[in-house]
Tab-separated table of C-alpha atoms in Angstrom:
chain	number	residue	atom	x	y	z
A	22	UNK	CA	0.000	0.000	0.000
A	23	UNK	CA	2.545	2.368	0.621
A	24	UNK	CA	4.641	1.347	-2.429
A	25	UNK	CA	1.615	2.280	-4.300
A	26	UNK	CA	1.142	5.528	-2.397
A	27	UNK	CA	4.595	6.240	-3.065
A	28	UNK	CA	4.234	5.947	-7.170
A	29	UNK	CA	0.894	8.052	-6.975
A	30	UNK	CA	3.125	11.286	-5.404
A	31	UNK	CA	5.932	10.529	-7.808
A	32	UNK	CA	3.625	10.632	-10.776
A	33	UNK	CA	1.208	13.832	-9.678
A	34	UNK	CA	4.952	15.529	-9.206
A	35	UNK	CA	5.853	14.822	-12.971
A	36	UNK	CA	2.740	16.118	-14.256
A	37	UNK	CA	2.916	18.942	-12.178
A	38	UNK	CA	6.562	19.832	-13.830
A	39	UNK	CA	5.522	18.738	-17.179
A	40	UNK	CA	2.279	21.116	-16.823
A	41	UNK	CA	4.867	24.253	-15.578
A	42	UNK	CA	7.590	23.461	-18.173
A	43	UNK	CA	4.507	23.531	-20.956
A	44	UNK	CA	3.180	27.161	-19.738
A	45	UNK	CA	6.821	28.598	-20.099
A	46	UNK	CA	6.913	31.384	-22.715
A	47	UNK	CA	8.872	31.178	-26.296
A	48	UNK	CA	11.312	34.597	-26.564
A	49	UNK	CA	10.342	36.536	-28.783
A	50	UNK	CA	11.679	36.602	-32.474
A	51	UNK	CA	13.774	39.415	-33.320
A	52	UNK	CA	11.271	39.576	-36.641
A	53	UNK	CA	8.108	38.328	-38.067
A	54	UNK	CA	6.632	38.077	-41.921
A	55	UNK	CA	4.001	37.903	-42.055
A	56	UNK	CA	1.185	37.556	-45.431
A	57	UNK	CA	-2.412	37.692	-46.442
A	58	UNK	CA	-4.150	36.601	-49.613
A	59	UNK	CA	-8.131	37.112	-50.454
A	60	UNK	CA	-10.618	37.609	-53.148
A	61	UNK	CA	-13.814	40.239	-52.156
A	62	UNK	CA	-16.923	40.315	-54.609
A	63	UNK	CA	-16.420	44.325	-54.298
A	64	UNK	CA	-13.426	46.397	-53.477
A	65	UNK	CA	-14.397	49.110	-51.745
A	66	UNK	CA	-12.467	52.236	-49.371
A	67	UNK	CA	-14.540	54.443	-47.762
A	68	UNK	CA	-17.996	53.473	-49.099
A	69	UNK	CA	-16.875	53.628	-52.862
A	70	UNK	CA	-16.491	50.714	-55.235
A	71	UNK	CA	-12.279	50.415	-56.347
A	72	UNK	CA	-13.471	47.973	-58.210
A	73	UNK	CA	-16.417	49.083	-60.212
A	74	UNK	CA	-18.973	46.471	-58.666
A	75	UNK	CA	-16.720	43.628	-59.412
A	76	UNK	CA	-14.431	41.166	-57.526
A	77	UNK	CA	-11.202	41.624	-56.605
A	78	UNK	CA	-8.326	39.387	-55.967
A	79	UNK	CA	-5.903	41.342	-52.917
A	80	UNK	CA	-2.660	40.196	-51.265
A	81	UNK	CA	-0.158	41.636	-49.090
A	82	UNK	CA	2.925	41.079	-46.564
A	83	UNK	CA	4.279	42.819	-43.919
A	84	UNK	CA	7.849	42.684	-41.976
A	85	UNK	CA	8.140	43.719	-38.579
A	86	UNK	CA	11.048	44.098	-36.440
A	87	UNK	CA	11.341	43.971	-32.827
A	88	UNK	CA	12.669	47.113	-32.559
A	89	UNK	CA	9.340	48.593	-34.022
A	90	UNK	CA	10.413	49.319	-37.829
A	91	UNK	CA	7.917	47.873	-40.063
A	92	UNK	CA	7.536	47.379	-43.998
A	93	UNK	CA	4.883	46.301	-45.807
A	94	UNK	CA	3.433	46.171	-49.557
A	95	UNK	CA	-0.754	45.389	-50.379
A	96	UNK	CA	-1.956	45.195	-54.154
A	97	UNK	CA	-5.515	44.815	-55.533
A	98	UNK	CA	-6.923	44.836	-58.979
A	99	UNK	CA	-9.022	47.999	-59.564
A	100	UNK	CA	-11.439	49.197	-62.600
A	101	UNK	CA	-12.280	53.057	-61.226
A	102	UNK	CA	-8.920	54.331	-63.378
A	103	UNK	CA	-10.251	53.325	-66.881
A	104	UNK	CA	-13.413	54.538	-65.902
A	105	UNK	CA	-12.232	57.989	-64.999
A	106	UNK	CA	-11.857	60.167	-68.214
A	107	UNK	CA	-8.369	62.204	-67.105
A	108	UNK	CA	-6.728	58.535	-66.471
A	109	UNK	CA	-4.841	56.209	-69.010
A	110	UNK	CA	-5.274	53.105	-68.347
A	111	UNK	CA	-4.072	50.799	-65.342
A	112	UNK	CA	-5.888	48.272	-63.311
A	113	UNK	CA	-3.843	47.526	-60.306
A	114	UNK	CA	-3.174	49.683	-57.020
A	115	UNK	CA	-0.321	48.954	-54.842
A	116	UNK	CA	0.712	50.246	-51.803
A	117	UNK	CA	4.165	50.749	-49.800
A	118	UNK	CA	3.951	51.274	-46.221
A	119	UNK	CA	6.722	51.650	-43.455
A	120	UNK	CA	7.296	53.334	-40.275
A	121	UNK	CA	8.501	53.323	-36.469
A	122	UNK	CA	6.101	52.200	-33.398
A	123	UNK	CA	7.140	51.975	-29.768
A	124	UNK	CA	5.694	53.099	-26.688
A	125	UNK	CA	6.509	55.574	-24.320
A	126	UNK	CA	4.726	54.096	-21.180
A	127	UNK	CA	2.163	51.509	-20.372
A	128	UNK	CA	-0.708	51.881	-22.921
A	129	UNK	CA	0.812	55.329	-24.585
A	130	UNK	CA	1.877	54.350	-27.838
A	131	UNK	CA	3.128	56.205	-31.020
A	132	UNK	CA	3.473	55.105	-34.898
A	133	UNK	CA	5.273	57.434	-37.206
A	134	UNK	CA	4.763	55.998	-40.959
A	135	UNK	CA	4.011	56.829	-44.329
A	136	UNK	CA	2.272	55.195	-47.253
A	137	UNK	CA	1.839	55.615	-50.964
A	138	UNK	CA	-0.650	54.755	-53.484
A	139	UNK	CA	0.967	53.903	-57.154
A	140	UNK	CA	-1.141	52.803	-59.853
A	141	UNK	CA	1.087	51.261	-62.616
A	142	UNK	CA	0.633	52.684	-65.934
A	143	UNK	CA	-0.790	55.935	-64.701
């Protein structure tokens, strides 16, 4: 019986320090990319149709440091250029983002970026 009680305390003690060991955080990388990929019946910013009523097929990615310098680049097919009578031609948008965030003190943040629009062929 007390063999047996014995093997019971032994075995609650190595799932206790398997369950600790498992809760134990991963550091944190000194970068992620990171990507996204989708196709919208409509795309639209602010209430208006990019795409004149039509789908769209979108994708991005984005790199982020640790140090809180970011990049990123989004594209999406768009039909509002050909439609507009000053414009070329063109059917893509793509945009280039980067910047700095960090915080100054708990829950006070900042991000200083800037982003541009290009439509190819325009």
């Amino acid at each position: 019986m007390r063999l047996k009680a014995t093997l019971i305390i032994i075995l609650s003690a190595l799932l206790v320090s398997t369950e600790v060991t498992a809760q134990t955080k991963a550091p944190e990388p000194d970068y992620t990319l990171s990507y996204n990929v989708g196709a919208v019946s409509d795309y639209r910013y602010r209430g208006i149709s990019q795409s004149s009523f039509k789908p769209a097929l979108q994708a991005g990615v984005d790199f982020a440091h640790k140090s809180g310098f970011y990049l990123g680049a989004w594209g999406s097919n768009v039909n509002w250029i050909k439609d507009y009578v000053v414009a070329t031609d063109g059917s893509l948008e793509i945009d280039l983002y980067g910047g700095y965030k960090g915080e100054i003190r708990k829950d006070f943040t900042y991000d200083l970026g800037v982003i541009a629009y290009q439509y190819p062929g325009n």
